[in-house]
CSV table of C-alpha atoms in Angstrom, one decimal:
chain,number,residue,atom,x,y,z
Y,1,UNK,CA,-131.1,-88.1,-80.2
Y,2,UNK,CA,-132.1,-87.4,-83.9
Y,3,UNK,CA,-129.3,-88.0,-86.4
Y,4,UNK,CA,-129.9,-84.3,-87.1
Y,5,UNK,CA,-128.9,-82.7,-84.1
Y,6,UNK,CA,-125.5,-80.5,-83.9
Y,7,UNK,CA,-123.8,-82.0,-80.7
Y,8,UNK,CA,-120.7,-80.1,-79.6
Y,9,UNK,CA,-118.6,-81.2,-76.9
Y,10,UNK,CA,-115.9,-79.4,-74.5
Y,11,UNK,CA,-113.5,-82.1,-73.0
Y,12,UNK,CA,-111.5,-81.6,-69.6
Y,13,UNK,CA,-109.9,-83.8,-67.4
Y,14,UNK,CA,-106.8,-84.7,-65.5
Y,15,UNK,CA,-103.2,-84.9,-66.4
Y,16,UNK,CA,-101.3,-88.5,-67.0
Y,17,UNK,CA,-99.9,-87.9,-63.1
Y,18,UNK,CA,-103.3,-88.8,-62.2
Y,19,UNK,CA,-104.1,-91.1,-64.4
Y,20,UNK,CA,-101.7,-94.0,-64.0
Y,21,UNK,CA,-99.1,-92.7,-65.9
Y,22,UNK,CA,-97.7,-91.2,-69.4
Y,23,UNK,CA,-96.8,-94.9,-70.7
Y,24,UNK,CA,-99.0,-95.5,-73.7
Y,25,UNK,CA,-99.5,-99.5,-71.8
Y,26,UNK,CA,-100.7,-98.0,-68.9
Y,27,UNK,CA,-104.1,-99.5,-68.4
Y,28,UNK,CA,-105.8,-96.5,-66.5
Y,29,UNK,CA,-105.0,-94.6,-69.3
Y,30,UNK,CA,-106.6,-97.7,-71.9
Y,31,UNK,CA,-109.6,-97.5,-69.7
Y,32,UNK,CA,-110.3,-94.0,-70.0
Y,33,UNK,CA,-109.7,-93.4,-73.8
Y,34,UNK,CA,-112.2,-96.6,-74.1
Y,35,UNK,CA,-114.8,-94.4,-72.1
Y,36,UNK,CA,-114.2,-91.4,-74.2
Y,37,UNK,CA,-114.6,-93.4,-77.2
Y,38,UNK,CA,-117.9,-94.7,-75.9
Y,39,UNK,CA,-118.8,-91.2,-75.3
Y,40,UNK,CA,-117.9,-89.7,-78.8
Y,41,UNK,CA,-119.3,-92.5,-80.6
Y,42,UNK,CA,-122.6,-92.5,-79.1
Y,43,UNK,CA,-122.8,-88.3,-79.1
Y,44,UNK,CA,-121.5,-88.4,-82.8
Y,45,UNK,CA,-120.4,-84.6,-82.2
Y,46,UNK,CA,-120.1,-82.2,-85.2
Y,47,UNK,CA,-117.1,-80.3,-83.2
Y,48,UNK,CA,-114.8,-80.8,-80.1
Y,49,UNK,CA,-113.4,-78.5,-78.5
Y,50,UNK,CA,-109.5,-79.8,-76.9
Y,51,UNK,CA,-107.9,-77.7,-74.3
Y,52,UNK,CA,-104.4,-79.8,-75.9
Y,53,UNK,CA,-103.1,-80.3,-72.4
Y,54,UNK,CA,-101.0,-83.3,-71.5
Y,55,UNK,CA,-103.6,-86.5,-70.2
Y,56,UNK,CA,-107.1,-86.7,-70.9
Y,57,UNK,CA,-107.3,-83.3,-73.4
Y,58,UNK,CA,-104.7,-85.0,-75.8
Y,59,UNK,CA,-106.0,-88.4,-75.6
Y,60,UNK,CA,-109.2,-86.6,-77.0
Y,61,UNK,CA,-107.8,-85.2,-79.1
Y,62,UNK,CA,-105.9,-88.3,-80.7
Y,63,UNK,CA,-109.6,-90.1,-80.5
Y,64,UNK,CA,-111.2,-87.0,-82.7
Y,65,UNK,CA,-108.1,-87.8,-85.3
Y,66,UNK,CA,-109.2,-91.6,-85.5
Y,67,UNK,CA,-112.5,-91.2,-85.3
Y,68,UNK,CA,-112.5,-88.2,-88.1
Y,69,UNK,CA,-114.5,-85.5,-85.6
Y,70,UNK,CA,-113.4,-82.0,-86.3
Y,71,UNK,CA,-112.1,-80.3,-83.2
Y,72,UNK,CA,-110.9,-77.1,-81.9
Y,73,UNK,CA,-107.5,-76.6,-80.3
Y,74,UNK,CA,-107.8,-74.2,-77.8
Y,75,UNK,CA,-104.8,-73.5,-76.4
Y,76,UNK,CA,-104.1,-70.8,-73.0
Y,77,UNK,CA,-100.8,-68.9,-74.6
Y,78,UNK,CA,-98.4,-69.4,-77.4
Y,79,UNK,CA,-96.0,-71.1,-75.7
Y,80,UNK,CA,-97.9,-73.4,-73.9
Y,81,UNK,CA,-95.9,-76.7,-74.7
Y,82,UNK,CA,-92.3,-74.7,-74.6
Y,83,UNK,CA,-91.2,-76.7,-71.4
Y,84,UNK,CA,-92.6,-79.9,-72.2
Y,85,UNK,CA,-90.2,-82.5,-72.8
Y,86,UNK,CA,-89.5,-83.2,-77.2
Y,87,UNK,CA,-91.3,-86.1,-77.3
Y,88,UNK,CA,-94.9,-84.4,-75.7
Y,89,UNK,CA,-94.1,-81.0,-77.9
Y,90,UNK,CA,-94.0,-83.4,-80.6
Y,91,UNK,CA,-97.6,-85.0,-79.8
Y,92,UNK,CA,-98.6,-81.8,-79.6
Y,93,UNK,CA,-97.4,-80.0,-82.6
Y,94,UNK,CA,-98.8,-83.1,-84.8
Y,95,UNK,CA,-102.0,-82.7,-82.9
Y,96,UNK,CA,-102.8,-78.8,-83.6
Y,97,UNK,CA,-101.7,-79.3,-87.1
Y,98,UNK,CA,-104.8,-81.8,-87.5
Y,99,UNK,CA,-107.3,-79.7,-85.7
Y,100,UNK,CA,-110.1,-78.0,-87.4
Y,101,UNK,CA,-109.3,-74.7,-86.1
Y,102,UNK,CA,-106.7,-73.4,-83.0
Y,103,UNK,CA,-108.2,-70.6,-80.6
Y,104,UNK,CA,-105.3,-69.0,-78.6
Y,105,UNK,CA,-106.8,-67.7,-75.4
Y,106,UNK,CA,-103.4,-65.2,-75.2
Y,107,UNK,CA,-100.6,-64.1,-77.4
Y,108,UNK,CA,-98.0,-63.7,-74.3
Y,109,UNK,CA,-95.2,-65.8,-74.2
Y,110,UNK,CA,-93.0,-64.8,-70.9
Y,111,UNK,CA,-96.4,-66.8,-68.4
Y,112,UNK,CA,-95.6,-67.0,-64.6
Y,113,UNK,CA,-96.6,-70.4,-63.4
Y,114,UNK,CA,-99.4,-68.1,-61.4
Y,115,UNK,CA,-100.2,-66.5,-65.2
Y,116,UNK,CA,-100.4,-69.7,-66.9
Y,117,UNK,CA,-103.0,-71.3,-64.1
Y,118,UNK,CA,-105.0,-68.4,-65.1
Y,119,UNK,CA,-104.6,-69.0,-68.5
Y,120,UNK,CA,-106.1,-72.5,-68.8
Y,121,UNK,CA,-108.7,-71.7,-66.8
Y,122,UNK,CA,-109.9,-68.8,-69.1
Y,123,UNK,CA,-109.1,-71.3,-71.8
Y,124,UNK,CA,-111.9,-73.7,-70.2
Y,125,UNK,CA,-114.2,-71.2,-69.5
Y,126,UNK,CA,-113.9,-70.1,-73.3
Y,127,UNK,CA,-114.6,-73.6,-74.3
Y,128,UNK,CA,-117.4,-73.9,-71.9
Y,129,UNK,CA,-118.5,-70.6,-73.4
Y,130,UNK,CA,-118.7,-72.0,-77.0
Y,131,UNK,CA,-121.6,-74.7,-75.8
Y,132,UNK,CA,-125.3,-73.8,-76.3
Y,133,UNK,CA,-127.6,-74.9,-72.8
Y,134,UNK,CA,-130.3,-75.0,-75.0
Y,135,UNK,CA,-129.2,-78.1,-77.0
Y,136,UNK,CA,-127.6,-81.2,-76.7
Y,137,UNK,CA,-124.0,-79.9,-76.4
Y,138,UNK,CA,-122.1,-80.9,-73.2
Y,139,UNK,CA,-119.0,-81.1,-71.2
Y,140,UNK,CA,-117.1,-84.2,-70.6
Y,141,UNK,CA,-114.7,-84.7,-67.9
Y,142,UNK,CA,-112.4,-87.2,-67.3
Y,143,UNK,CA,-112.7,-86.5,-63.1
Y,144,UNK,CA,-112.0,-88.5,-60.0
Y,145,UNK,CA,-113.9,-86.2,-57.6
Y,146,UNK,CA,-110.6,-84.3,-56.2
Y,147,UNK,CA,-112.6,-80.6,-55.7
Y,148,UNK,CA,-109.0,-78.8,-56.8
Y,149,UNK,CA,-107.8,-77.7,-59.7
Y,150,UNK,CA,-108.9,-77.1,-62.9
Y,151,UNK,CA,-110.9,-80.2,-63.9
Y,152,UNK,CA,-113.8,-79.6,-61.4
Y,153,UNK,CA,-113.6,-75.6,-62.0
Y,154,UNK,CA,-114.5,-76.5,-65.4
Y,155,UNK,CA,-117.4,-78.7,-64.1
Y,156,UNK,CA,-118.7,-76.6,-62.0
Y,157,UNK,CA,-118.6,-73.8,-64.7
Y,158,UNK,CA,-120.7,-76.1,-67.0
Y,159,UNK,CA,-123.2,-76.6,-63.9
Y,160,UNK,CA,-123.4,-73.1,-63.6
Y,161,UNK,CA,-124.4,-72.4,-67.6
Y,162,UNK,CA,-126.7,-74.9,-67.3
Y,163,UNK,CA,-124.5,-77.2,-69.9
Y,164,UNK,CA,-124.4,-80.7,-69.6
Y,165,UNK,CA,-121.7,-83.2,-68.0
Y,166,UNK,CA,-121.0,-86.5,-68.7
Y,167,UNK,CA,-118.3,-88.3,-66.3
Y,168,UNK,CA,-115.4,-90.5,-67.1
Y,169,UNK,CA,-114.9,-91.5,-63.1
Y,170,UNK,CA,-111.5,-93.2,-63.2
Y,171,UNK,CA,-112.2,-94.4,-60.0
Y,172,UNK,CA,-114.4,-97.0,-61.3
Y,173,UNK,CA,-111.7,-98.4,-64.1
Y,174,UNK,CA,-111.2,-102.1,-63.2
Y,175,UNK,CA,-108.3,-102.5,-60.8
Y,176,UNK,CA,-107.8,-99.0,-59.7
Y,177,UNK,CA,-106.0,-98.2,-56.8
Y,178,UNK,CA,-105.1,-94.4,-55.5
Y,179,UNK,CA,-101.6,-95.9,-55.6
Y,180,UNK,CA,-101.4,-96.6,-59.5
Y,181,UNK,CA,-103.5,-93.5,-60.4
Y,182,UNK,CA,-101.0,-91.1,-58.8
Y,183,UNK,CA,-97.7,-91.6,-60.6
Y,184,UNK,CA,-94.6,-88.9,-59.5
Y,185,UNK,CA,-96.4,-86.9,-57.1
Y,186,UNK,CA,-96.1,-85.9,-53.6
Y,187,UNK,CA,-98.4,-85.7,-50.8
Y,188,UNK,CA,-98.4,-83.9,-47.8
């Protein structure tokens, strides 16, 4: 890729449920910010585009901060982070304050859990939405291969548009195990 070339990228991926954890030692979580890094270092983007969720989306979002890449917080509704608990509201409120610019995909506040599912995926199709097929710009998505839920919607999206995806599989992180990948949730 020339030096020249205006890369922008549209991160998704999964939540810190499914990704070992929301301890800052968890190592799932050190694996996959690693692979990000790879990724951003070698795309050297002029933008990123952050849909601020809890997981992957923040831990982008921290990397952009470090590594001094603009990025876009795109947020679903204004009160997105309201029942999160102080400490992630916190991480958040620092985060959107360093962004280069914040996109609110809707100016409601009273969101239905139904609503707010809608929400972020409008927000990733918006971000998806923002990428040109015709360059170098690209998707990339922290995903395990699970074909529910928001992560692979946004893939698929991407497929569709012709866009780009690169793959942070945490399935291949060193030591994983379904059992210290899911953390707090229930199967059926």
């Amino acid at each position: 890729m020339k030096a020249d070339q205006d890369v922008k990228i549209a991160l998704t991926g999964h939540r810190p449920q499914r990704l070992g954890g929301f301890s800052p030692d968890n190592p799932l979580r050190a694996w996959v910010v690693g692979e990000l890094r790879r990724y951003l270092i070698m795309l050297n983007p002029s933008l990123v585009y952050c849909g601020m969720a809890l997981g992957f989306d923040q831990w982008g979002a921290a990397l952009c901060v470090e590594l001094r890449i603009p990025f876009v917080a795109a947020i679903p509704f204004r009160t997105y982070s309201a029942r999160w608990p102080v400490e992630s509201r916190e991480v958040f409120s620092s985060l959107v304050g360093k962004a280069e610019s914040v996109h609110v995909v809707s100016s409601s506040t009273l969101i239905s859990h139904a609503i707010a599912a809608r929400l972020c995926l409008q927000r990733n199709v918006w971000m998806v939405d923002q990428l040109d097929p015709k360059g170098f710009d690209c998707v990339v998505a922290c995903w395990d291969g699970n074909e529910n839920g928001g992560t692979v919607s946004t893939v698929r999206y991407a497929e569709k548009k012709k866009i780009g995806v690169g793959r942070i599989d945490p399935r291949q992180a060193p030591g994983y195990t379904w059992k210290t990948a899911y953390v707090g949730r229930t199967f059926r």
